[in-house]
Coordinates of N, CA, C and O and ligand atoms in Angstrom, one line a residue:
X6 N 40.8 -81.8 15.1 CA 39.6 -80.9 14.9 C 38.5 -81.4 15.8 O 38.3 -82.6 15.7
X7 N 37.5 -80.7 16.6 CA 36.5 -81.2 17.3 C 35.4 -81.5 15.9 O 35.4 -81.3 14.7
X8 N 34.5 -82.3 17.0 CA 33.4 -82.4 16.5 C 32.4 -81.3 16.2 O 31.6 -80.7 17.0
X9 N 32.6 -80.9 14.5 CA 31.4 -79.6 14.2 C 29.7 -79.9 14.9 O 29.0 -80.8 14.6
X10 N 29.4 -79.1 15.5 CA 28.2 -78.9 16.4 C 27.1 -78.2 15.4 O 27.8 -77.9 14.4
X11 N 25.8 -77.7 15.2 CA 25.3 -77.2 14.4 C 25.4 -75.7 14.5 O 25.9 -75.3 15.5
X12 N 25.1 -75.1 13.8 CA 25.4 -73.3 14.2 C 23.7 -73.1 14.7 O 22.7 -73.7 14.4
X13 N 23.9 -71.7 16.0 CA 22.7 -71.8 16.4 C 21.1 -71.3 15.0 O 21.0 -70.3 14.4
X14 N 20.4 -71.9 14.9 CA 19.6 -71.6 13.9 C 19.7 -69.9 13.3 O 19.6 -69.8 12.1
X15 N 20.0 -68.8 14.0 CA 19.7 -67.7 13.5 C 21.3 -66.8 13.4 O 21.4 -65.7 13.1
X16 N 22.4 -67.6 13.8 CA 23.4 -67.3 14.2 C 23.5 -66.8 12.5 O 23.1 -67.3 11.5
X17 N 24.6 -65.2 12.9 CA 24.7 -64.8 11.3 C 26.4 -64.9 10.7 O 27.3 -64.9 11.6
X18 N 26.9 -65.0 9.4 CA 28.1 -65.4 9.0 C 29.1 -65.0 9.4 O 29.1 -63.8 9.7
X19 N 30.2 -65.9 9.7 CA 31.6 -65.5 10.2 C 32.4 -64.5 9.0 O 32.2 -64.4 7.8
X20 N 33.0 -64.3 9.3 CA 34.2 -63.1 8.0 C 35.5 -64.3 8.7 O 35.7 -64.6 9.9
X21 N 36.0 -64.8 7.4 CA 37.4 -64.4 7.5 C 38.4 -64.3 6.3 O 38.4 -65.1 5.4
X22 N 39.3 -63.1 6.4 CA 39.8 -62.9 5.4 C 41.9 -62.2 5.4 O 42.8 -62.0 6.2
X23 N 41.8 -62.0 4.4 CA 43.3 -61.2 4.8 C 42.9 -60.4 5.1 O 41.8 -60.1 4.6
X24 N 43.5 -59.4 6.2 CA 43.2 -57.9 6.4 C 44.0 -57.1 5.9 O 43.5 -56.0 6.1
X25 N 45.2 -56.9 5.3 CA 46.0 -56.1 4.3 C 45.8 -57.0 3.1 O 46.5 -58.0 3.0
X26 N 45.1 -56.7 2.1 CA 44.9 -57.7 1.0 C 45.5 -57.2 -0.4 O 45.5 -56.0 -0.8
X27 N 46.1 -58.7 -1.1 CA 47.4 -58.2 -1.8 C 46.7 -57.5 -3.0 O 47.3 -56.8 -3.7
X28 N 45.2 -57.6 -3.2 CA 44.4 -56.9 -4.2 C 43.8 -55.2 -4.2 O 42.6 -55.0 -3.9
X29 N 44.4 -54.2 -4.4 CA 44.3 -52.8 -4.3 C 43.2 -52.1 -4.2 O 42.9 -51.3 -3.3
X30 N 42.7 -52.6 -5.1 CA 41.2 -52.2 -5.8 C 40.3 -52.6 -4.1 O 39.1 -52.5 -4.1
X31 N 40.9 -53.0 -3.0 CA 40.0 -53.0 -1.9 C 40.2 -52.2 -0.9 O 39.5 -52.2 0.2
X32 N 41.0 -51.5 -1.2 CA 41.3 -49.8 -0.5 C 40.5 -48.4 -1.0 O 40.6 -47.4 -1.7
X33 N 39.9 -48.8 -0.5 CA 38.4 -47.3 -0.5 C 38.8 -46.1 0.1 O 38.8 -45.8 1.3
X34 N 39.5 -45.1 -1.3 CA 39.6 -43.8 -0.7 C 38.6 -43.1 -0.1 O 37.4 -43.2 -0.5
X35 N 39.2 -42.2 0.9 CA 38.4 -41.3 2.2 C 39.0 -40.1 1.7 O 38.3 -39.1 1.3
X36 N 40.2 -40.0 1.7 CA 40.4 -38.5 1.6 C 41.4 -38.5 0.8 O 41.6 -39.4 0.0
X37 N 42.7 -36.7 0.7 CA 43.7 -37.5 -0.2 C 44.5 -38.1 1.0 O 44.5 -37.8 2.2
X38 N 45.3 -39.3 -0.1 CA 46.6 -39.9 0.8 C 46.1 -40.8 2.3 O 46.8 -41.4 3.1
X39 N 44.6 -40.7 2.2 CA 43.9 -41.7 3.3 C 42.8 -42.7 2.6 O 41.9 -42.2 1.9
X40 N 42.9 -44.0 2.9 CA 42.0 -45.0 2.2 C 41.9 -46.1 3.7 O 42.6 -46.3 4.7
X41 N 40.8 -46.4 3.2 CA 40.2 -47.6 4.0 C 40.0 -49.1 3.3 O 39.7 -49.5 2.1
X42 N 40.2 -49.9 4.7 CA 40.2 -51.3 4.0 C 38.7 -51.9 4.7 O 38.8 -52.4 5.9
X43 N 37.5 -51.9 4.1 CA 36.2 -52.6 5.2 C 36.2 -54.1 5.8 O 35.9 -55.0 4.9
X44 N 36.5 -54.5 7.0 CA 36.5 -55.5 7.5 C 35.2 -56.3 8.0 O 35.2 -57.5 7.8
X45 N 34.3 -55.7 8.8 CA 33.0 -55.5 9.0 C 32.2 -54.4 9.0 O 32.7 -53.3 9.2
X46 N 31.1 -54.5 8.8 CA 30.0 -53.2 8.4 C 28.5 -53.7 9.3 O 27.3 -53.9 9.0
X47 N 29.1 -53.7 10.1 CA 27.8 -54.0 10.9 C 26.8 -52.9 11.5 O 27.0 -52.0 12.3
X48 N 25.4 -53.3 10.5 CA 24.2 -52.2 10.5 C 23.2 -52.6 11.8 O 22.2 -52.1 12.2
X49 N 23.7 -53.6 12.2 CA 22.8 -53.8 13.6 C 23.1 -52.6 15.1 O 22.4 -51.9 16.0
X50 N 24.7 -53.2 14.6 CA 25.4 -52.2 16.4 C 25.2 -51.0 15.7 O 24.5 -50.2 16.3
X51 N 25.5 -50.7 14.5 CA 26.1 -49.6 13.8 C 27.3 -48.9 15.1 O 27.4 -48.2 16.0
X52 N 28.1 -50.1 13.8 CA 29.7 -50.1 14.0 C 30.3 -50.7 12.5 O 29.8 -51.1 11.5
X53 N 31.6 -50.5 12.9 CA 32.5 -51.3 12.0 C 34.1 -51.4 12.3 O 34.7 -50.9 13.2
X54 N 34.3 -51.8 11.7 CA 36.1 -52.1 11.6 C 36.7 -52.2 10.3 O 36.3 -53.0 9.5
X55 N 37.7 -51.4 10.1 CA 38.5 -51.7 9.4 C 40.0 -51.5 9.1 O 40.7 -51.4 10.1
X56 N 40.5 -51.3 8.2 CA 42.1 -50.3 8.3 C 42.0 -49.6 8.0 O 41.3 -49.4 7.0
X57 N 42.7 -48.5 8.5 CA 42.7 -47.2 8.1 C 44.2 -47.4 7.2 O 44.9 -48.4 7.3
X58 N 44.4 -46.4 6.4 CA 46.2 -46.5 5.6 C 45.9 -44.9 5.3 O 44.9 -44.2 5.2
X59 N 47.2 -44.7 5.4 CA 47.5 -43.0 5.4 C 48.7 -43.5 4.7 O 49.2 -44.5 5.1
X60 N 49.5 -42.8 3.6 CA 50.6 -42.0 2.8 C 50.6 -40.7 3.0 O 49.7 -39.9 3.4
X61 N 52.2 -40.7 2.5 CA 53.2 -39.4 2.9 C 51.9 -38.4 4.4 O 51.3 -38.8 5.4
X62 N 52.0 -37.5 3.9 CA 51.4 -36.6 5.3 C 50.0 -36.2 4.8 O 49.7 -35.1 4.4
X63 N 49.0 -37.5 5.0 CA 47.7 -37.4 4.8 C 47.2 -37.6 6.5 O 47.8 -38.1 7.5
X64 N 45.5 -36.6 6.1 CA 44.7 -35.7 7.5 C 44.1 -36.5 7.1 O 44.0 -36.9 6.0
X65 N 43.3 -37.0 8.8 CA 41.8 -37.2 8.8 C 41.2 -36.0 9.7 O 41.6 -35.6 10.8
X66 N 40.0 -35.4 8.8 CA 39.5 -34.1 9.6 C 39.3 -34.4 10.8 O 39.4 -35.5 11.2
X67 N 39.0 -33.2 11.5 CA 38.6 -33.5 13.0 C 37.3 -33.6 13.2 O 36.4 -33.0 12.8
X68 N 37.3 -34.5 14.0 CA 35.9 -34.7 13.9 C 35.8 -35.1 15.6 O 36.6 -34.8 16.4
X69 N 34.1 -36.1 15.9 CA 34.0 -36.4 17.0 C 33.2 -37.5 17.2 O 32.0 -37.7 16.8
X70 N 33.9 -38.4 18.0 CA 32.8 -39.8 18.7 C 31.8 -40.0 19.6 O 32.0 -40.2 20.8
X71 N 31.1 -40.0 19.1 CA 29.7 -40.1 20.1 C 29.7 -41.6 20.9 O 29.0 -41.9 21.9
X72 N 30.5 -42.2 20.5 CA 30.6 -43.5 21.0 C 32.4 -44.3 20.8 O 33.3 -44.0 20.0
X73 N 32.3 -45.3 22.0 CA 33.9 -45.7 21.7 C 34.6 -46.3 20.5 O 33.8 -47.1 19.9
X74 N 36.0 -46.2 19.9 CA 36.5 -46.9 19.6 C 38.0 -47.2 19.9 O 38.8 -46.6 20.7
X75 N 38.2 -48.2 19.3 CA 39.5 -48.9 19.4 C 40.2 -49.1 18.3 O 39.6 -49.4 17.2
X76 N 41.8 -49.0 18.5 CA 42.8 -49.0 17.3 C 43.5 -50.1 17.6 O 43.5 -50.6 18.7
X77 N 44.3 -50.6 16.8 CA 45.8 -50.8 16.8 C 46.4 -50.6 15.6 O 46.0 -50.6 14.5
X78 N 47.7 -50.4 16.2 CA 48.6 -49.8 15.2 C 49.3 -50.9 14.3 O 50.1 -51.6 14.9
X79 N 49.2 -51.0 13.4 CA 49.8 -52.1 12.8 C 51.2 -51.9 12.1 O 52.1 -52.7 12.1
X80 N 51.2 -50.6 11.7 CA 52.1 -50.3 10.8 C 53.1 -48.6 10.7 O 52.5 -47.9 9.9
X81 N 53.3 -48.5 10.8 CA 54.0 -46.7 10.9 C 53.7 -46.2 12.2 O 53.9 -46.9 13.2
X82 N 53.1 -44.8 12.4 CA 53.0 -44.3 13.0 C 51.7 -42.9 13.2 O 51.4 -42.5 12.1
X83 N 51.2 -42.3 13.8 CA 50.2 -41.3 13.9 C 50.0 -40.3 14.3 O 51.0 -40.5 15.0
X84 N 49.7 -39.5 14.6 CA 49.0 -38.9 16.1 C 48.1 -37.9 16.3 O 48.3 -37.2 15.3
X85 N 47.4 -37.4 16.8 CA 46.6 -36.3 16.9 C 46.9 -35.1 17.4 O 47.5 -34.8 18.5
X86 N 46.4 -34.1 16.4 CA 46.6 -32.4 16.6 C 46.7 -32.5 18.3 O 47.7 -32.5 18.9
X87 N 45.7 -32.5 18.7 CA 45.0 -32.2 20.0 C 45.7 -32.9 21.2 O 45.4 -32.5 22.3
X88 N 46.4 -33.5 21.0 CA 47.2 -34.9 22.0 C 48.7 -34.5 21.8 O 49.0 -33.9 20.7
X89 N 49.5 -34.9 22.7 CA 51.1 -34.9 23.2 C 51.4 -35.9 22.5 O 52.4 -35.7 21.8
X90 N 50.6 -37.5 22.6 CA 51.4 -38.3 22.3 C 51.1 -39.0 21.0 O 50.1 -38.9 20.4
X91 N 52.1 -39.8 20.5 CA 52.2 -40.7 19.2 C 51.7 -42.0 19.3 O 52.0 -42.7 20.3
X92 N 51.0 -42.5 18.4 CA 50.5 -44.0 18.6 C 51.6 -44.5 17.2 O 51.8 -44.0 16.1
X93 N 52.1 -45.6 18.1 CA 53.6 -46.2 17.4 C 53.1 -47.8 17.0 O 52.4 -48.5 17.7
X94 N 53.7 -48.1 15.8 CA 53.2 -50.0 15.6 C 53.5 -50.4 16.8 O 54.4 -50.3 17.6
X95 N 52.3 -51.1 16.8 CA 52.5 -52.4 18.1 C 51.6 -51.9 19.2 O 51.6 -52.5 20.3
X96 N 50.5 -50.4 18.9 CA 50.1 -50.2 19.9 C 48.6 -49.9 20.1 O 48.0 -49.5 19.1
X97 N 48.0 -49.9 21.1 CA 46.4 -49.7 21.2 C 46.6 -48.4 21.7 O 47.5 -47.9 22.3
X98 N 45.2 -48.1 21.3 CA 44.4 -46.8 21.3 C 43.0 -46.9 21.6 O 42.2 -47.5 20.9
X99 N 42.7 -46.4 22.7 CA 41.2 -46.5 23.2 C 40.6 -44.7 23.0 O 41.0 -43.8 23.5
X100 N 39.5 -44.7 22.1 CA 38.8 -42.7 22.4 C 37.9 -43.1 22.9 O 37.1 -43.8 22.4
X101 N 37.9 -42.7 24.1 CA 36.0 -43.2 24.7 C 35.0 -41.7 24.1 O 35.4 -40.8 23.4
X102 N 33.8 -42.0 24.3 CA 32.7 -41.0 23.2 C 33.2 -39.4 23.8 O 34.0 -39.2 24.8
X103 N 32.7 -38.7 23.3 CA 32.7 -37.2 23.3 C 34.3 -36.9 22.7 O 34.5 -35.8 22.3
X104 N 35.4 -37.9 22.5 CA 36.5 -37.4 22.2 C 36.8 -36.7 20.8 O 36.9 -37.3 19.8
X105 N 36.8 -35.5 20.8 CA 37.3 -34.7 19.3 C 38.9 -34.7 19.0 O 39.7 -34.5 19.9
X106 N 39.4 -35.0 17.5 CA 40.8 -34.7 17.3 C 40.7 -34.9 15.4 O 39.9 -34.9 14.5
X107 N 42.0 -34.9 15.7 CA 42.5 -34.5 13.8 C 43.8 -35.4 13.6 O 44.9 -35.0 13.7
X108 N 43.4 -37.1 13.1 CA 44.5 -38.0 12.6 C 45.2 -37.2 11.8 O 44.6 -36.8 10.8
X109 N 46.3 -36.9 11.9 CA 47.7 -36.8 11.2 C 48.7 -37.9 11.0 O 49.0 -38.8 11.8
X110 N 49.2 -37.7 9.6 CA 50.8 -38.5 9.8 C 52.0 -37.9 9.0 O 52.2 -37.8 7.8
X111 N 52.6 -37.6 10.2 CA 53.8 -36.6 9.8 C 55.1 -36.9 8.6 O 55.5 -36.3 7.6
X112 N 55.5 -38.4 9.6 CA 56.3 -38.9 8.5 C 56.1 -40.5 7.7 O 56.5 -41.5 8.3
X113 N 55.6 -40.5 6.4 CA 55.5 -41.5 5.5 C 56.5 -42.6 6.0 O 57.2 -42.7 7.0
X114 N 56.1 -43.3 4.8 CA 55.9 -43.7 4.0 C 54.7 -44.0 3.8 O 54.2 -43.7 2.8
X115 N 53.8 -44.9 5.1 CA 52.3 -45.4 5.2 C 52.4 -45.8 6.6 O 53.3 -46.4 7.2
X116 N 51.2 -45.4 7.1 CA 50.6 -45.8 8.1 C 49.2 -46.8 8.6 O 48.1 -46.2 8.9
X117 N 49.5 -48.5 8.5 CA 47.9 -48.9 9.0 C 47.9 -49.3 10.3 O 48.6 -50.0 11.0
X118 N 46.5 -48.7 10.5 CA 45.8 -49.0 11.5 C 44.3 -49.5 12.0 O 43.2 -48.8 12.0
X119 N 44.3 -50.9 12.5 CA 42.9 -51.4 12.5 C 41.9 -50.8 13.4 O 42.1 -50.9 14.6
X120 N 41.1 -50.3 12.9 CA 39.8 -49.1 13.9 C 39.0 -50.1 13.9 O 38.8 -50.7 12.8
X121 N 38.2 -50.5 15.2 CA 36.6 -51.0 15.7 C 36.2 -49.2 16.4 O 36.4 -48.6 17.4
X122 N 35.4 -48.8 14.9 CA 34.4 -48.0 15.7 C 32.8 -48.0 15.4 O 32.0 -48.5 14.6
X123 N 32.7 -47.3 16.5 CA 31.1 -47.3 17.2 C 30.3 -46.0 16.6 O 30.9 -45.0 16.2
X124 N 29.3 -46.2 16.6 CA 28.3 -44.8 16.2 C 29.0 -44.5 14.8 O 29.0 -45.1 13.8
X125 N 29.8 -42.7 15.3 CA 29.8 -42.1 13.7 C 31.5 -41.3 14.1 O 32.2 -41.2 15.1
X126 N 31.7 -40.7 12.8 CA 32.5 -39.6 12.9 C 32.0 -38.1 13.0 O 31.3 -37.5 12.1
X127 N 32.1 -37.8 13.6 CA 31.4 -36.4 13.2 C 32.4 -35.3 13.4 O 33.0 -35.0 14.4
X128 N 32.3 -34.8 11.9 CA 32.8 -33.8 11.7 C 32.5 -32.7 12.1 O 31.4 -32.4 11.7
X129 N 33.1 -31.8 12.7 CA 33.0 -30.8 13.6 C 34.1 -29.3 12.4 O 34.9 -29.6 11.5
X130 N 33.9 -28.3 13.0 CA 34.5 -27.0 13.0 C 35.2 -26.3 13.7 O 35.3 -26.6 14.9
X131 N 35.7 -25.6 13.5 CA 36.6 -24.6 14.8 C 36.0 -24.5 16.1 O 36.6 -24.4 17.2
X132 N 34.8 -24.5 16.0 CA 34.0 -24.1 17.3 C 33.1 -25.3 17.6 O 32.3 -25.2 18.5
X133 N 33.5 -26.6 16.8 CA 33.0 -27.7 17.3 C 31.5 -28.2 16.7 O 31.0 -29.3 16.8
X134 N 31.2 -27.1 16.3 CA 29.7 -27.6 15.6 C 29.9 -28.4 14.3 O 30.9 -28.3 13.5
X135 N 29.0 -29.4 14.2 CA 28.5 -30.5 13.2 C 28.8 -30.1 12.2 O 28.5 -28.9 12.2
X136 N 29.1 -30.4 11.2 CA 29.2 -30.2 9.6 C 28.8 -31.3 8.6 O 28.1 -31.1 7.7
X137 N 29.6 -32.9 8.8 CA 29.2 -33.7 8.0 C 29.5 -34.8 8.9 O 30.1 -34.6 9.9
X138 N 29.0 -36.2 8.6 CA 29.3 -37.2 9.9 C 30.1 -38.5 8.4 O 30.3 -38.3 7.3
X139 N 30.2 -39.8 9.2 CA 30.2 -40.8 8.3 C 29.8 -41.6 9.2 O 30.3 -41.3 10.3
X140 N 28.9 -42.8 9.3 CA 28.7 -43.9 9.6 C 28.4 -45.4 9.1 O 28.3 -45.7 7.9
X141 N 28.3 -46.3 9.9 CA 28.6 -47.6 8.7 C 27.3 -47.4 7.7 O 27.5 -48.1 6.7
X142 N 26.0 -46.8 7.7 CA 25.7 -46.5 6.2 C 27.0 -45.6 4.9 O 27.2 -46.0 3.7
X143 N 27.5 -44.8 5.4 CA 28.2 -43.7 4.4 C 29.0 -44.8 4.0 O 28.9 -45.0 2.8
X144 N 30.0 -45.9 5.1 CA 31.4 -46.4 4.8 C 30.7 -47.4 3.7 O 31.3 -47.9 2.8
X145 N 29.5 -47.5 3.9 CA 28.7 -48.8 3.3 C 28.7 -48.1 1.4 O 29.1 -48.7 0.4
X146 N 27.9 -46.9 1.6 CA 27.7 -46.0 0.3 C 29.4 -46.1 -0.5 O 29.8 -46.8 -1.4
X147 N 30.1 -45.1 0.4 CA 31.7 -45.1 -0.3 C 32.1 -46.6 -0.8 O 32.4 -46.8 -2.0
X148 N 31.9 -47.4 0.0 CA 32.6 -49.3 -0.6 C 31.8 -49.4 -2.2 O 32.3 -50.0 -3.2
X149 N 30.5 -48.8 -2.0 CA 29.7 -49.5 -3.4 C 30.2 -49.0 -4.2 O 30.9 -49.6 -5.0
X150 N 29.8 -47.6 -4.2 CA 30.5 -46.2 -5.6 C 32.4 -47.1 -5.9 O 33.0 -47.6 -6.8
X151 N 32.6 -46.9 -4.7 CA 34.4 -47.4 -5.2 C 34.9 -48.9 -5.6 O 36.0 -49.2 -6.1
X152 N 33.9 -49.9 -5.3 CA 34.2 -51.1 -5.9 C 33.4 -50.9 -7.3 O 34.0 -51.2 -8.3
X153 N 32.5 -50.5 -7.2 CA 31.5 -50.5 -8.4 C 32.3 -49.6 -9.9 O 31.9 -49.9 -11.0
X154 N 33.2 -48.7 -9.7 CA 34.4 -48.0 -10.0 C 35.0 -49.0 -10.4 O 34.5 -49.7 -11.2
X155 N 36.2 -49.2 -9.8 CA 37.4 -50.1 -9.9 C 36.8 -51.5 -10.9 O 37.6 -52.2 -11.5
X156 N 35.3 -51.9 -11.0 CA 35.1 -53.6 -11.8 C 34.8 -54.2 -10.6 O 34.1 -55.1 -11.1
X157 N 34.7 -54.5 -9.6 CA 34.3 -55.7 -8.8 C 32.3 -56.2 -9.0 O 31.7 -57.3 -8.9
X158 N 31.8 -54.7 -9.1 CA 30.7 -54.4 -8.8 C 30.3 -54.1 -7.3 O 30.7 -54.4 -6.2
X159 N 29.2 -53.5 -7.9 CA 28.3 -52.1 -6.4 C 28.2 -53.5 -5.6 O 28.8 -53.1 -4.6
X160 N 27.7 -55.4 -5.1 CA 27.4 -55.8 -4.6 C 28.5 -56.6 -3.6 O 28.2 -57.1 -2.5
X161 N 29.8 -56.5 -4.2 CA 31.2 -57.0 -3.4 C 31.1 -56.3 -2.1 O 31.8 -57.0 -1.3
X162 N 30.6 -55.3 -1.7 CA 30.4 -54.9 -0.3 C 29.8 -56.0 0.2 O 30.5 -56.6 1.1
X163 N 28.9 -56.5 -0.1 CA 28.0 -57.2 1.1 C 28.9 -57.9 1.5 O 29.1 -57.5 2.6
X164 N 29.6 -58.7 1.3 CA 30.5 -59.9 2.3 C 31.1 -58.9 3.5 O 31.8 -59.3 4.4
X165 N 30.9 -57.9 3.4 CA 31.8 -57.1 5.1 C 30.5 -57.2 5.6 O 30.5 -57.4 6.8
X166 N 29.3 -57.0 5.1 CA 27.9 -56.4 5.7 C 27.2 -57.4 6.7 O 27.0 -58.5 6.3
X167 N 27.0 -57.1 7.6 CA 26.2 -58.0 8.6 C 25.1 -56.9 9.3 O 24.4 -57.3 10.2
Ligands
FE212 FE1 38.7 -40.7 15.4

Protein backbone atom coordinates (compact mmCIF):
# COMPACT_ATOMS: atom_id res chain seq x y z
CA UNK A 1 0.00 0.00 0.00
CA UNK A 2 1.52 3.53 -0.67
CA UNK A 3 1.97 6.09 1.54
CA UNK A 4 -1.72 7.84 2.38
CA UNK A 5 -1.13 11.62 1.30
CA UNK A 6 -3.77 14.03 2.78
CA UNK A 7 -6.99 14.54 0.70
CA UNK A 8 -7.03 17.92 -0.94
CA UNK A 9 -8.70 20.21 1.80
CA UNK A 10 -12.16 20.67 -0.17
CA UNK A 11 -11.96 17.41 -2.04
CA UNK A 12 -15.67 15.75 -1.62
CA UNK A 13 -16.41 11.75 -0.57
CA UNK A 14 -15.55 8.79 -2.54
CA UNK A 15 -18.63 6.15 -3.05
CA UNK A 16 -17.78 2.71 -2.93
CA UNK A 17 -20.17 0.15 -2.96
CA UNK A 18 -21.79 -3.11 -4.56
CA UNK A 19 -23.53 -2.07 -7.50
CA UNK A 20 -26.14 -4.96 -7.79
CA UNK A 21 -26.79 -5.09 -4.11
CA UNK A 22 -27.90 -8.28 -2.44
CA UNK A 23 -30.46 -5.83 -0.38
CA UNK A 24 -33.90 -5.13 -2.58
CA UNK A 25 -35.29 -2.54 -0.81
CA UNK A 26 -32.40 -0.49 -2.97
CA UNK A 27 -34.20 -0.83 -6.24
CA UNK A 28 -36.25 2.32 -6.76
CA UNK A 29 -39.21 1.71 -8.88
CA UNK A 30 -39.62 4.01 -12.21
CA UNK A 31 -42.15 2.36 -13.91
CA UNK A 32 -43.95 -1.04 -14.15
CA UNK A 33 -41.31 -3.94 -14.44
CA UNK A 34 -38.43 -1.02 -14.48
CA UNK A 35 -36.54 0.05 -11.19
CA UNK A 36 -33.37 1.77 -10.58
CA UNK A 37 -30.37 1.18 -8.46
CA UNK A 38 -28.77 5.12 -7.44
CA UNK A 39 -25.06 5.00 -7.61
CA UNK A 40 -24.27 8.71 -7.65
CA UNK A 41 -26.60 11.82 -7.60
CA UNK A 42 -24.49 14.45 -8.39
CA UNK A 43 -26.37 18.04 -7.96
CA UNK A 44 -23.23 19.90 -8.99
CA UNK A 45 -22.81 18.45 -12.82
CA UNK A 46 -26.44 17.54 -12.50
CA UNK A 47 -25.83 14.11 -13.50
CA UNK A 48 -25.93 10.74 -12.22
CA UNK A 49 -25.43 7.07 -12.56
CA UNK A 50 -26.89 4.21 -11.87
CA UNK A 51 -28.60 0.73 -12.93
CA UNK A 52 -31.19 0.63 -14.72
CA UNK A 53 -33.20 -3.25 -14.28
CA UNK A 54 -36.02 -3.99 -16.51
CA UNK A 55 -38.29 -7.53 -16.09
CA UNK A 56 -40.27 -9.56 -18.37
CA UNK A 57 -41.17 -6.78 -21.22
CA UNK A 58 -40.90 -3.47 -19.29
CA UNK A 59 -40.86 0.40 -21.32
CA UNK A 60 -38.96 3.28 -20.61
CA UNK A 61 -41.12 6.10 -22.26
CA UNK A 62 -39.64 8.04 -24.90
CA UNK A 63 -38.16 10.63 -24.09
CA UNK A 64 -35.03 12.99 -24.86
CA UNK A 65 -31.36 14.05 -23.92
CA UNK A 66 -30.39 17.27 -23.84
CA UNK A 67 -27.03 16.16 -22.92
CA UNK A 68 -24.80 12.86 -23.22
CA UNK A 69 -24.97 9.61 -21.79
CA UNK A 70 -23.33 6.45 -21.39
CA UNK A 71 -24.34 2.76 -20.78
CA UNK A 72 -23.15 -0.54 -20.28
CA UNK A 73 -24.81 -3.54 -20.53
CA UNK A 74 -24.31 -5.67 -17.74
CA UNK A 75 -26.86 -8.14 -17.95
CA UNK A 76 -29.60 -9.32 -20.65
CA UNK A 77 -30.39 -7.42 -23.34
CA UNK A 78 -32.39 -4.04 -24.83
CA UNK A 79 -33.06 -1.88 -27.44
CA UNK A 80 -34.82 1.05 -28.80
CA UNK A 81 -38.09 1.56 -30.77
CA UNK A 82 -36.33 4.05 -32.94
CA UNK A 83 -32.98 2.01 -33.71
CA UNK A 84 -32.11 -1.29 -35.83
CA UNK A 85 -29.88 -2.37 -33.30
CA UNK A 86 -29.72 -4.39 -29.85
CA UNK A 87 -27.42 -3.44 -27.02
CA UNK A 88 -26.26 -7.13 -25.79
CA UNK A 89 -24.27 -7.74 -22.16
CA UNK A 90 -20.83 -6.83 -22.51
CA UNK A 91 -21.70 -3.75 -24.35
CA UNK A 92 -21.43 0.19 -24.47
CA UNK A 93 -23.75 2.57 -25.54
CA UNK A 94 -23.04 6.23 -26.16
CA UNK A 95 -26.59 8.85 -26.98
CA UNK A 96 -24.98 12.06 -27.63
CA UNK A 97 -27.77 15.15 -26.65
CA UNK A 98 -30.79 15.75 -28.87
CA UNK A 99 -31.13 11.84 -29.04
CA UNK A 100 -34.94 10.73 -28.61
CA UNK A 101 -36.04 6.89 -28.14
CA UNK A 102 -38.21 4.38 -26.15
CA UNK A 103 -35.98 1.56 -23.92
CA UNK A 104 -37.72 -1.61 -24.52
CA UNK A 105 -37.04 -5.29 -23.43
CA UNK A 106 -38.45 -7.76 -25.43
CA UNK A 107 -37.25 -10.86 -23.96
CA UNK A 108 -37.00 -11.35 -19.93
CA UNK A 109 -36.07 -12.50 -17.72
CA UNK A 110 -34.03 -9.00 -16.54
CA UNK A 111 -32.13 -6.67 -17.93
CA UNK A 112 -29.13 -4.40 -16.10
CA UNK A 113 -27.68 -1.72 -17.25
CA UNK A 114 -25.26 0.88 -15.76
CA UNK A 115 -26.37 4.61 -17.20
CA UNK A 116 -23.90 7.81 -16.52
CA UNK A 117 -26.42 10.40 -17.50
CA UNK A 118 -26.19 14.04 -18.03
CA UNK A 119 -28.90 16.81 -17.81
CA UNK A 120 -32.47 15.13 -17.80
CA UNK A 121 -34.91 12.79 -19.50
CA UNK A 122 -37.38 14.41 -21.19
CA UNK A 123 -40.28 13.15 -21.95
CA UNK A 124 -41.64 13.93 -25.11
CA UNK A 125 -44.98 12.93 -27.23
CA UNK A 126 -45.82 11.79 -30.69
CA UNK A 127 -44.87 15.02 -32.01
CA UNK A 128 -42.00 15.41 -29.72
CA UNK A 129 -43.19 18.12 -27.42
CA UNK A 130 -42.22 18.11 -23.62
CA UNK A 131 -44.58 16.57 -21.20
CA UNK A 132 -42.60 15.55 -18.02
CA UNK A 133 -38.65 15.40 -17.55
CA UNK A 134 -36.73 13.57 -14.54
CA UNK A 135 -33.43 14.84 -13.39
CA UNK A 136 -30.97 14.07 -10.53
CA UNK A 137 -33.47 16.30 -8.34
CA UNK A 138 -36.66 13.90 -9.38
CA UNK A 139 -34.10 10.61 -9.09
CA UNK A 140 -33.19 12.32 -5.74
CA UNK A 141 -37.18 12.91 -4.73
CA UNK A 142 -38.17 9.16 -6.06
CA UNK A 143 -34.98 7.49 -3.71
CA UNK A 144 -36.47 9.45 -0.49
CA UNK A 145 -40.38 8.60 -0.98
CA UNK A 146 -39.08 4.88 -1.87
CA UNK A 147 -36.55 4.27 0.84
CA UNK A 148 -38.57 6.19 3.26
CA UNK A 149 -41.43 3.47 2.22
CA UNK A 150 -39.54 0.31 2.33
CA UNK A 151 -37.88 1.45 6.46
CA UNK A 152 -34.45 2.62 5.58
CA UNK A 153 -35.62 6.31 6.02
CA UNK A 154 -36.10 9.59 3.63
CA UNK A 155 -32.14 10.31 4.56
CA UNK A 156 -30.40 6.82 3.20
CA UNK A 157 -30.27 8.82 -0.10
CA UNK A 158 -27.66 11.07 0.86
CA UNK A 159 -24.66 8.64 0.69
CA UNK A 160 -25.32 8.58 -3.40
CA UNK A 161 -25.61 12.53 -3.08
CA UNK A 162 -22.69 14.66 -3.93
FE1 LIG B 1 -32.33 7.40 -22.71
Amino acid sequence: MQTKLAAPAHAIADIVATAIPDDERLWVPQADNVWFRPLLLNTVNGEWVNLLRVRKSGILNRHRHPAPVHGYVIKGSWRYLEHAWVAREGMYVFEPPGEIHTLVVDDGPEMITLFHVSGALIYVDEQGHAKSYDDVHTKIELCRRHFSAVGLGVDYVKQFVR
